[in-house]
Amino acid sequence: MYAGNASCDMPETRAALSFQRGTEFLVVPGFRQQEALAVARLIGAPQVLIAGATRCTLSAAAVWGAIAQGFTLDDLLRRVAEVAPDGVPASVQAWLATTVARANAVRLEQDVHGWRVVARDPTLLRRVGLHVAPGEHHAVIGDVVANILGATGYA
């Protein structure tokens, strides 16, 4: 029976992510709201506060920031599922998978020979004018510098 004080056994409502249509979702207020907001910031950008709920929009930049912090797709899906009592819609799961995949499409690596640009798809490198040997997925950074200097007339 409710006695009107904090010692009653009524459960508190936990903050949660509630997915809306398209790219929008809400952080519904409640217990552990800061935790829910932290998860929301891994995949989206908070936009506006409406009646205590925070409206957010899915954001590739937020996801790429999470990737830079070491999160994987599985980590993101698990964290989101933990605070989304109605589940993570298939469309959001697909968007996250595509966005995470794009985050690692091209990267800069250093090896014993120097710096190189690496791409899962070498066509990306060729498209920007880099030389990629047949069967390879990288261009040495020297090619990048040479192309820039050549295009500006310094080489």
JSON list of N, CA and C in Angstrom, two decimals, residues 63-133:
[
{"chain": "A", "resi": 63, "resn": "VAL", "atom": "N", "xyz": [28.09, 7.92, -34.39]},
{"chain": "A", "resi": 63, "resn": "VAL", "atom": "CA", "xyz": [28.51, 6.52, -34.50]},
{"chain": "A", "resi": 63, "resn": "VAL", "atom": "C", "xyz": [30.01, 6.44, -34.79]},
{"chain": "A", "resi": 64, "resn": "TRP", "atom": "N", "xyz": [30.50, 7.28, -35.70]},
{"chain": "A", "resi": 64, "resn": "TRP", "atom": "CA", "xyz": [31.93, 7.26, -36.02]},
{"chain": "A", "resi": 64, "resn": "TRP", "atom": "C", "xyz": [32.76, 7.67, -34.81]},
{"chain": "A", "resi": 65, "resn": "GLY", "atom": "N", "xyz": [32.24, 8.57, -34.00]},
{"chain": "A", "resi": 65, "resn": "GLY", "atom": "CA", "xyz": [32.92, 8.92, -32.75]},
{"chain": "A", "resi": 65, "resn": "GLY", "atom": "C", "xyz": [32.98, 7.73, -31.81]},
{"chain": "A", "resi": 66, "resn": "ALA", "atom": "N", "xyz": [31.89, 6.97, -31.74]},
{"chain": "A", "resi": 66, "resn": "ALA", "atom": "CA", "xyz": [31.87, 5.77, -30.90]},
{"chain": "A", "resi": 66, "resn": "ALA", "atom": "C", "xyz": [32.88, 4.74, -31.41]},
{"chain": "A", "resi": 67, "resn": "ILE", "atom": "N", "xyz": [32.97, 4.60, -32.73]},
{"chain": "A", "resi": 67, "resn": "ILE", "atom": "CA", "xyz": [33.93, 3.68, -33.34]},
{"chain": "A", "resi": 67, "resn": "ILE", "atom": "C", "xyz": [35.35, 4.10, -32.97]},
{"chain": "A", "resi": 68, "resn": "ALA", "atom": "N", "xyz": [35.61, 5.41, -33.02]},
{"chain": "A", "resi": 68, "resn": "ALA", "atom": "CA", "xyz": [36.94, 5.93, -32.67]},
{"chain": "A", "resi": 68, "resn": "ALA", "atom": "C", "xyz": [37.27, 5.66, -31.20]},
{"chain": "A", "resi": 69, "resn": "GLN", "atom": "N", "xyz": [36.25, 5.55, -30.36]},
{"chain": "A", "resi": 69, "resn": "GLN", "atom": "CA", "xyz": [36.45, 5.23, -28.94]},
{"chain": "A", "resi": 69, "resn": "GLN", "atom": "C", "xyz": [36.63, 3.73, -28.71]},
{"chain": "A", "resi": 70, "resn": "GLY", "atom": "N", "xyz": [36.50, 2.93, -29.77]},
{"chain": "A", "resi": 70, "resn": "GLY", "atom": "CA", "xyz": [36.70, 1.50, -29.65]},
{"chain": "A", "resi": 70, "resn": "GLY", "atom": "C", "xyz": [35.44, 0.65, -29.64]},
{"chain": "A", "resi": 71, "resn": "PHE", "atom": "N", "xyz": [34.27, 1.26, -29.81]},
{"chain": "A", "resi": 71, "resn": "PHE", "atom": "CA", "xyz": [33.03, 0.49, -29.85]},
{"chain": "A", "resi": 71, "resn": "PHE", "atom": "C", "xyz": [32.92, -0.26, -31.18]},
{"chain": "A", "resi": 72, "resn": "THR", "atom": "N", "xyz": [32.38, -1.46, -31.14]},
{"chain": "A", "resi": 72, "resn": "THR", "atom": "CA", "xyz": [32.10, -2.22, -32.35]},
{"chain": "A", "resi": 72, "resn": "THR", "atom": "C", "xyz": [30.59, -2.17, -32.61]},
{"chain": "A", "resi": 73, "resn": "LEU", "atom": "N", "xyz": [30.18, -2.68, -33.76]},
{"chain": "A", "resi": 73, "resn": "LEU", "atom": "CA", "xyz": [28.74, -2.75, -34.06]},
{"chain": "A", "resi": 73, "resn": "LEU", "atom": "C", "xyz": [28.02, -3.55, -32.98]},
{"chain": "A", "resi": 74, "resn": "ASP", "atom": "N", "xyz": [28.58, -4.69, -32.60]},
{"chain": "A", "resi": 74, "resn": "ASP", "atom": "CA", "xyz": [27.95, -5.51, -31.56]},
{"chain": "A", "resi": 74, "resn": "ASP", "atom": "C", "xyz": [27.83, -4.75, -30.24]},
{"chain": "A", "resi": 75, "resn": "ASP", "atom": "N", "xyz": [28.87, -3.99, -29.88]},
{"chain": "A", "resi": 75, "resn": "ASP", "atom": "CA", "xyz": [28.82, -3.18, -28.65]},
{"chain": "A", "resi": 75, "resn": "ASP", "atom": "C", "xyz": [27.68, -2.18, -28.71]},
{"chain": "A", "resi": 76, "resn": "LEU", "atom": "N", "xyz": [27.57, -1.49, -29.84]},
{"chain": "A", "resi": 76, "resn": "LEU", "atom": "CA", "xyz": [26.52, -0.47, -29.99]},
{"chain": "A", "resi": 76, "resn": "LEU", "atom": "C", "xyz": [25.13, -1.09, -29.92]},
{"chain": "A", "resi": 77, "resn": "LEU", "atom": "N", "xyz": [24.93, -2.18, -30.65]},
{"chain": "A", "resi": 77, "resn": "LEU", "atom": "CA", "xyz": [23.62, -2.83, -30.64]},
{"chain": "A", "resi": 77, "resn": "LEU", "atom": "C", "xyz": [23.26, -3.33, -29.25]},
{"chain": "A", "resi": 78, "resn": "ARG", "atom": "N", "xyz": [24.23, -3.89, -28.53]},
{"chain": "A", "resi": 78, "resn": "ARG", "atom": "CA", "xyz": [23.98, -4.38, -27.17]},
{"chain": "A", "resi": 78, "resn": "ARG", "atom": "C", "xyz": [23.62, -3.24, -26.23]},
{"chain": "A", "resi": 79, "resn": "ARG", "atom": "N", "xyz": [24.40, -2.15, -26.30]},
{"chain": "A", "resi": 79, "resn": "ARG", "atom": "CA", "xyz": [24.14, -1.00, -25.41]},
{"chain": "A", "resi": 79, "resn": "ARG", "atom": "C", "xyz": [22.77, -0.38, -25.68]},
{"chain": "A", "resi": 80, "resn": "VAL", "atom": "N", "xyz": [22.43, -0.25, -26.95]},
{"chain": "A", "resi": 80, "resn": "VAL", "atom": "CA", "xyz": [21.13, 0.32, -27.31]},
{"chain": "A", "resi": 80, "resn": "VAL", "atom": "C", "xyz": [20.01, -0.60, -26.85]},
{"chain": "A", "resi": 81, "resn": "ALA", "atom": "N", "xyz": [20.16, -1.91, -27.08]},
{"chain": "A", "resi": 81, "resn": "ALA", "atom": "CA", "xyz": [19.13, -2.87, -26.67]},
{"chain": "A", "resi": 81, "resn": "ALA", "atom": "C", "xyz": [18.90, -2.85, -25.17]},
{"chain": "A", "resi": 82, "resn": "GLU", "atom": "N", "xyz": [19.95, -2.59, -24.40]},
{"chain": "A", "resi": 82, "resn": "GLU", "atom": "CA", "xyz": [19.84, -2.55, -22.93]},
{"chain": "A", "resi": 82, "resn": "GLU", "atom": "C", "xyz": [18.91, -1.44, -22.44]},
{"chain": "A", "resi": 83, "resn": "VAL", "atom": "N", "xyz": [18.80, -0.36, -23.21]},
{"chain": "A", "resi": 83, "resn": "VAL", "atom": "CA", "xyz": [17.97, 0.78, -22.78]},
{"chain": "A", "resi": 83, "resn": "VAL", "atom": "C", "xyz": [16.76, 1.00, -23.70]},
{"chain": "A", "resi": 84, "resn": "ALA", "atom": "N", "xyz": [16.47, 0.04, -24.55]},
{"chain": "A", "resi": 84, "resn": "ALA", "atom": "CA", "xyz": [15.32, 0.14, -25.45]},
{"chain": "A", "resi": 84, "resn": "ALA", "atom": "C", "xyz": [14.37, -1.03, -25.15]},
{"chain": "A", "resi": 85, "resn": "PRO", "atom": "N", "xyz": [13.46, -0.85, -24.20]},
{"chain": "A", "resi": 85, "resn": "PRO", "atom": "CA", "xyz": [12.60, -1.96, -23.79]},
{"chain": "A", "resi": 85, "resn": "PRO", "atom": "C", "xyz": [11.72, -2.53, -24.90]},
{"chain": "A", "resi": 86, "resn": "ASP", "atom": "N", "xyz": [11.43, -1.74, -25.92]},
{"chain": "A", "resi": 86, "resn": "ASP", "atom": "CA", "xyz": [10.62, -2.23, -27.04]},
{"chain": "A", "resi": 86, "resn": "ASP", "atom": "C", "xyz": [11.48, -2.82, -28.15]},
{"chain": "A", "resi": 87, "resn": "GLY", "atom": "N", "xyz": [12.78, -2.91, -27.91]},
{"chain": "A", "resi": 87, "resn": "GLY", "atom": "CA", "xyz": [13.69, -3.47, -28.90]},
{"chain": "A", "resi": 87, "resn": "GLY", "atom": "C", "xyz": [14.22, -2.42, -29.86]},
{"chain": "A", "resi": 88, "resn": "VAL", "atom": "N", "xyz": [15.20, -2.84, -30.64]},
{"chain": "A", "resi": 88, "resn": "VAL", "atom": "CA", "xyz": [15.82, -1.97, -31.64]},
{"chain": "A", "resi": 88, "resn": "VAL", "atom": "C", "xyz": [15.23, -2.36, -32.99]},
{"chain": "A", "resi": 89, "resn": "PRO", "atom": "N", "xyz": [14.52, -1.43, -33.65]},
{"chain": "A", "resi": 89, "resn": "PRO", "atom": "CA", "xyz": [13.90, -1.76, -34.94]},
{"chain": "A", "resi": 89, "resn": "PRO", "atom": "C", "xyz": [14.93, -2.25, -35.95]},
{"chain": "A", "resi": 90, "resn": "ALA", "atom": "N", "xyz": [14.50, -3.13, -36.82]},
{"chain": "A", "resi": 90, "resn": "ALA", "atom": "CA", "xyz": [15.38, -3.68, -37.86]},
{"chain": "A", "resi": 90, "resn": "ALA", "atom": "C", "xyz": [15.98, -2.57, -38.71]},
{"chain": "A", "resi": 91, "resn": "SER", "atom": "N", "xyz": [15.20, -1.53, -38.98]},
{"chain": "A", "resi": 91, "resn": "SER", "atom": "CA", "xyz": [15.71, -0.43, -39.81]},
{"chain": "A", "resi": 91, "resn": "SER", "atom": "C", "xyz": [16.87, 0.29, -39.11]},
{"chain": "A", "resi": 92, "resn": "VAL", "atom": "N", "xyz": [16.80, 0.43, -37.79]},
{"chain": "A", "resi": 92, "resn": "VAL", "atom": "CA", "xyz": [17.88, 1.07, -37.03]},
{"chain": "A", "resi": 92, "resn": "VAL", "atom": "C", "xyz": [19.10, 0.15, -36.99]},
{"chain": "A", "resi": 93, "resn": "GLN", "atom": "N", "xyz": [18.87, -1.16, -36.82]},
{"chain": "A", "resi": 93, "resn": "GLN", "atom": "CA", "xyz": [19.98, -2.11, -36.84]},
{"chain": "A", "resi": 93, "resn": "GLN", "atom": "C", "xyz": [20.71, -2.07, -38.18]},
{"chain": "A", "resi": 94, "resn": "ALA", "atom": "N", "xyz": [19.94, -2.02, -39.27]},
{"chain": "A", "resi": 94, "resn": "ALA", "atom": "CA", "xyz": [20.54, -1.96, -40.62]},
{"chain": "A", "resi": 94, "resn": "ALA", "atom": "C", "xyz": [21.30, -0.66, -40.82]},
{"chain": "A", "resi": 95, "resn": "TRP", "atom": "N", "xyz": [20.72, 0.45, -40.36]},
{"chain": "A", "resi": 95, "resn": "TRP", "atom": "CA", "xyz": [21.40, 1.75, -40.49]},
{"chain": "A", "resi": 95, "resn": "TRP", "atom": "C", "xyz": [22.71, 1.74, -39.72]},
{"chain": "A", "resi": 96, "resn": "LEU", "atom": "N", "xyz": [22.68, 1.22, -38.49]},
{"chain": "A", "resi": 96, "resn": "LEU", "atom": "CA", "xyz": [23.92, 1.14, -37.70]},
{"chain": "A", "resi": 96, "resn": "LEU", "atom": "C", "xyz": [24.96, 0.28, -38.39]},
{"chain": "A", "resi": 97, "resn": "ALA", "atom": "N", "xyz": [24.57, -0.87, -38.93]},
{"chain": "A", "resi": 97, "resn": "ALA", "atom": "CA", "xyz": [25.51, -1.76, -39.61]},
{"chain": "A", "resi": 97, "resn": "ALA", "atom": "C", "xyz": [26.15, -1.06, -40.81]},
{"chain": "A", "resi": 98, "resn": "THR", "atom": "N", "xyz": [25.34, -0.37, -41.60]},
{"chain": "A", "resi": 98, "resn": "THR", "atom": "CA", "xyz": [25.86, 0.37, -42.77]},
{"chain": "A", "resi": 98, "resn": "THR", "atom": "C", "xyz": [26.79, 1.49, -42.34]},
{"chain": "A", "resi": 99, "resn": "THR", "atom": "N", "xyz": [26.41, 2.22, -41.31]},
{"chain": "A", "resi": 99, "resn": "THR", "atom": "CA", "xyz": [27.20, 3.36, -40.84]},
{"chain": "A", "resi": 99, "resn": "THR", "atom": "C", "xyz": [28.53, 2.90, -40.26]},
{"chain": "A", "resi": 100, "resn": "VAL", "atom": "N", "xyz": [28.52, 1.82, -39.49]},
{"chain": "A", "resi": 100, "resn": "VAL", "atom": "CA", "xyz": [29.76, 1.28, -38.93]},
{"chain": "A", "resi": 100, "resn": "VAL", "atom": "C", "xyz": [30.67, 0.80, -40.06]},
{"chain": "A", "resi": 101, "resn": "ALA", "atom": "N", "xyz": [30.09, 0.13, -41.06]},
{"chain": "A", "resi": 101, "resn": "ALA", "atom": "CA", "xyz": [30.89, -0.36, -42.19]},
{"chain": "A", "resi": 101, "resn": "ALA", "atom": "C", "xyz": [31.55, 0.80, -42.93]},
{"chain": "A", "resi": 102, "resn": "ARG", "atom": "N", "xyz": [30.82, 1.90, -43.10]},
{"chain": "A", "resi": 102, "resn": "ARG", "atom": "CA", "xyz": [31.39, 3.06, -43.79]},
{"chain": "A", "resi": 102, "resn": "ARG", "atom": "C", "xyz": [32.51, 3.70, -42.98]},
{"chain": "A", "resi": 103, "resn": "ALA", "atom": "N", "xyz": [32.47, 3.56, -41.65]},
{"chain": "A", "resi": 103, "resn": "ALA", "atom": "CA", "xyz": [33.48, 4.19, -40.80]},
{"chain": "A", "resi": 103, "resn": "ALA", "atom": "C", "xyz": [34.87, 3.64, -41.07]},
{"chain": "A", "resi": 104, "resn": "ASN", "atom": "N", "xyz": [34.97, 2.40, -41.49]},
{"chain": "A", "resi": 104, "resn": "ASN", "atom": "CA", "xyz": [36.27, 1.79, -41.72]},
{"chain": "A", "resi": 104, "resn": "ASN", "atom": "C", "xyz": [36.57, 1.57, -43.20]},
{"chain": "A", "resi": 105, "resn": "ALA", "atom": "N", "xyz": [35.86, 2.29, -44.08]},
{"chain": "A", "resi": 105, "resn": "ALA", "atom": "CA", "xyz": [36.06, 2.10, -45.51]},
{"chain": "A", "resi": 105, "resn": "ALA", "atom": "C", "xyz": [37.47, 2.50, -45.94]},
{"chain": "A", "resi": 106, "resn": "VAL", "atom": "N", "xyz": [38.00, 3.59, -45.39]},
{"chain": "A", "resi": 106, "resn": "VAL", "atom": "CA", "xyz": [39.34, 4.07, -45.71]},
{"chain": "A", "resi": 106, "resn": "VAL", "atom": "C", "xyz": [40.02, 4.44, -44.40]},
{"chain": "A", "resi": 107, "resn": "ARG", "atom": "N", "xyz": [41.27, 4.05, -44.26]},
{"chain": "A", "resi": 107, "resn": "ARG", "atom": "CA", "xyz": [42.00, 4.39, -43.05]},
{"chain": "A", "resi": 107, "resn": "ARG", "atom": "C", "xyz": [43.46, 4.64, -43.38]},
{"chain": "A", "resi": 108, "resn": "LEU", "atom": "N", "xyz": [44.14, 5.33, -42.50]},
{"chain": "A", "resi": 108, "resn": "LEU", "atom": "CA", "xyz": [45.56, 5.64, -42.63]},
{"chain": "A", "resi": 108, "resn": "LEU", "atom": "C", "xyz": [46.33, 4.73, -41.68]},
{"chain": "A", "resi": 109, "resn": "GLU", "atom": "N", "xyz": [47.34, 4.03, -42.21]},
{"chain": "A", "resi": 109, "resn": "GLU", "atom": "CA", "xyz": [48.14, 3.11, -41.39]},
{"chain": "A", "resi": 109, "resn": "GLU", "atom": "C", "xyz": [49.61, 3.41, -41.57]},
{"chain": "A", "resi": 110, "resn": "GLN", "atom": "N", "xyz": [50.38, 3.10, -40.54]},
{"chain": "A", "resi": 110, "resn": "GLN", "atom": "CA", "xyz": [51.83, 3.23, -40.63]},
{"chain": "A", "resi": 110, "resn": "GLN", "atom": "C", "xyz": [52.44, 1.85, -40.50]},
{"chain": "A", "resi": 111, "resn": "ASP", "atom": "N", "xyz": [53.38, 1.53, -41.39]},
{"chain": "A", "resi": 111, "resn": "ASP", "atom": "CA", "xyz": [54.13, 0.29, -41.28]},
{"chain": "A", "resi": 111, "resn": "ASP", "atom": "C", "xyz": [55.61, 0.62, -41.35]},
{"chain": "A", "resi": 112, "resn": "VAL", "atom": "N", "xyz": [56.45, -0.39, -41.48]},
{"chain": "A", "resi": 112, "resn": "VAL", "atom": "CA", "xyz": [57.91, -0.15, -41.48]},
{"chain": "A", "resi": 112, "resn": "VAL", "atom": "C", "xyz": [58.36, 0.67, -42.67]},
{"chain": "A", "resi": 113, "resn": "HIS", "atom": "N", "xyz": [57.56, 0.73, -43.73]},
{"chain": "A", "resi": 113, "resn": "HIS", "atom": "CA", "xyz": [57.93, 1.48, -44.93]},
{"chain": "A", "resi": 113, "resn": "HIS", "atom": "C", "xyz": [57.38, 2.90, -44.94]},
{"chain": "A", "resi": 114, "resn": "GLY", "atom": "N", "xyz": [56.58, 3.26, -43.95]},
{"chain": "A", "resi": 114, "resn": "GLY", "atom": "CA", "xyz": [56.00, 4.60, -43.89]},
{"chain": "A", "resi": 114, "resn": "GLY", "atom": "C", "xyz": [54.49, 4.54, -43.81]},
{"chain": "A", "resi": 115, "resn": "TRP", "atom": "N", "xyz": [53.85, 5.63, -44.20]},
{"chain": "A", "resi": 115, "resn": "TRP", "atom": "CA", "xyz": [52.40, 5.73, -44.13]},
{"chain": "A", "resi": 115, "resn": "TRP", "atom": "C", "xyz": [51.76, 5.27, -45.42]},
{"chain": "A", "resi": 116, "resn": "ARG", "atom": "N", "xyz": [50.57, 4.69, -45.29]},
{"chain": "A", "resi": 116, "resn": "ARG", "atom": "CA", "xyz": [49.80, 4.28, -46.46]},
{"chain": "A", "resi": 116, "resn": "ARG", "atom": "C", "xyz": [48.31, 4.46, -46.19]},
{"chain": "A", "resi": 117, "resn": "VAL", "atom": "N", "xyz": [47.56, 4.65, -47.26]},
{"chain": "A", "resi": 117, "resn": "VAL", "atom": "CA", "xyz": [46.11, 4.75, -47.19]},
{"chain": "A", "resi": 117, "resn": "VAL", "atom": "C", "xyz": [45.58, 3.37, -47.59]},
{"chain": "A", "resi": 118, "resn": "VAL", "atom": "N", "xyz": [44.73, 2.80, -46.73]},
{"chain": "A", "resi": 118, "resn": "VAL", "atom": "CA", "xyz": [44.20, 1.46, -46.95]},
{"chain": "A", "resi": 118, "resn": "VAL", "atom": "C", "xyz": [42.68, 1.55, -47.12]},
{"chain": "A", "resi": 119, "resn": "ALA", "atom": "N", "xyz": [42.15, 0.80, -48.07]},
{"chain": "A", "resi": 119, "resn": "ALA", "atom": "CA", "xyz": [40.69, 0.78, -48.29]},
{"chain": "A", "resi": 119, "resn": "ALA", "atom": "C", "xyz": [40.24, -0.66, -48.47]},
{"chain": "A", "resi": 120, "resn": "ARG", "atom": "N", "xyz": [39.05, -0.96, -47.95]},
{"chain": "A", "resi": 120, "resn": "ARG", "atom": "CA", "xyz": [38.49, -2.29, -48.19]},
{"chain": "A", "resi": 120, "resn": "ARG", "atom": "C", "xyz": [38.24, -2.47, -49.69]},
{"chain": "A", "resi": 121, "resn": "ASP", "atom": "N", "xyz": [37.82, -1.42, -50.35]},
{"chain": "A", "resi": 121, "resn": "ASP", "atom": "CA", "xyz": [37.55, -1.45, -51.78]},
{"chain": "A", "resi": 121, "resn": "ASP", "atom": "C", "xyz": [38.58, -0.55, -52.47]},
{"chain": "A", "resi": 122, "resn": "PRO", "atom": "N", "xyz": [39.55, -1.11, -53.18]},
{"chain": "A", "resi": 122, "resn": "PRO", "atom": "CA", "xyz": [40.59, -0.29, -53.81]},
{"chain": "A", "resi": 122, "resn": "PRO", "atom": "C", "xyz": [40.05, 0.68, -54.86]},
{"chain": "A", "resi": 123, "resn": "THR", "atom": "N", "xyz": [38.83, 0.44, -55.33]},
{"chain": "A", "resi": 123, "resn": "THR", "atom": "CA", "xyz": [38.22, 1.36, -56.29]},
{"chain": "A", "resi": 123, "resn": "THR", "atom": "C", "xyz": [38.09, 2.76, -55.69]},
{"chain": "A", "resi": 124, "resn": "LEU", "atom": "N", "xyz": [37.85, 2.82, -54.38]},
{"chain": "A", "resi": 124, "resn": "LEU", "atom": "CA", "xyz": [37.76, 4.13, -53.72]},
{"chain": "A", "resi": 124, "resn": "LEU", "atom": "C", "xyz": [39.06, 4.92, -53.89]},
{"chain": "A", "resi": 125, "resn": "LEU", "atom": "N", "xyz": [40.18, 4.24, -53.75]},
{"chain": "A", "resi": 125, "resn": "LEU", "atom": "CA", "xyz": [41.47, 4.92, -53.88]},
{"chain": "A", "resi": 125, "resn": "LEU", "atom": "C", "xyz": [41.72, 5.32, -55.33]},
{"chain": "A", "resi": 126, "resn": "ARG", "atom": "N", "xyz": [41.39, 4.45, -56.26]},
{"chain": "A", "resi": 126, "resn": "ARG", "atom": "CA", "xyz": [41.59, 4.78, -57.68]},
{"chain": "A", "resi": 126, "resn": "ARG", "atom": "C", "xyz": [40.70, 5.95, -58.09]},
{"chain": "A", "resi": 127, "resn": "ARG", "atom": "N", "xyz": [39.50, 6.01, -57.50]},
{"chain": "A", "resi": 127, "resn": "ARG", "atom": "CA", "xyz": [38.55, 7.07, -57.84]},
{"chain": "A", "resi": 127, "resn": "ARG", "atom": "C", "xyz": [39.10, 8.45, -57.51]},
{"chain": "A", "resi": 128, "resn": "VAL", "atom": "N", "xyz": [39.97, 8.54, -56.50]},
{"chain": "A", "resi": 128, "resn": "VAL", "atom": "CA", "xyz": [40.56, 9.84, -56.14]},
{"chain": "A", "resi": 128, "resn": "VAL", "atom": "C", "xyz": [41.95, 10.00, -56.74]},
{"chain": "A", "resi": 129, "resn": "GLY", "atom": "N", "xyz": [42.29, 9.15, -57.71]},
{"chain": "A", "resi": 129, "resn": "GLY", "atom": "CA", "xyz": [43.52, 9.32, -58.46]},
{"chain": "A", "resi": 129, "resn": "GLY", "atom": "C", "xyz": [44.77, 8.69, -57.86]},
{"chain": "A", "resi": 130, "resn": "LEU", "atom": "N", "xyz": [44.62, 7.78, -56.93]},
{"chain": "A", "resi": 130, "resn": "LEU", "atom": "CA", "xyz": [45.78, 7.13, -56.33]},
{"chain": "A", "resi": 130, "resn": "LEU", "atom": "C", "xyz": [46.14, 5.87, -57.10]},
{"chain": "A", "resi": 131, "resn": "HIS", "atom": "N", "xyz": [47.43, 5.56, -57.15]},
{"chain": "A", "resi": 131, "resn": "HIS", "atom": "CA", "xyz": [47.89, 4.34, -57.80]},
{"chain": "A", "resi": 131, "resn": "HIS", "atom": "C", "xyz": [47.77, 3.18, -56.82]},
{"chain": "A", "resi": 132, "resn": "VAL", "atom": "N", "xyz": [47.04, 2.16, -57.24]},
{"chain": "A", "resi": 132, "resn": "VAL", "atom": "CA", "xyz": [46.88, 0.95, -56.43]},
{"chain": "A", "resi": 132, "resn": "VAL", "atom": "C", "xyz": [47.29, -0.22, -57.32]},
{"chain": "A", "resi": 133, "resn": "ALA", "atom": "N", "xyz": [48.30, -0.96, -56.88]},
{"chain": "A", "resi": 133, "resn": "ALA", "atom": "CA", "xyz": [48.76, -2.11, -57.64]},
{"chain": "A", "resi": 133, "resn": "ALA", "atom": "C", "xyz": [47.67, -3.18, -57.71]}
]
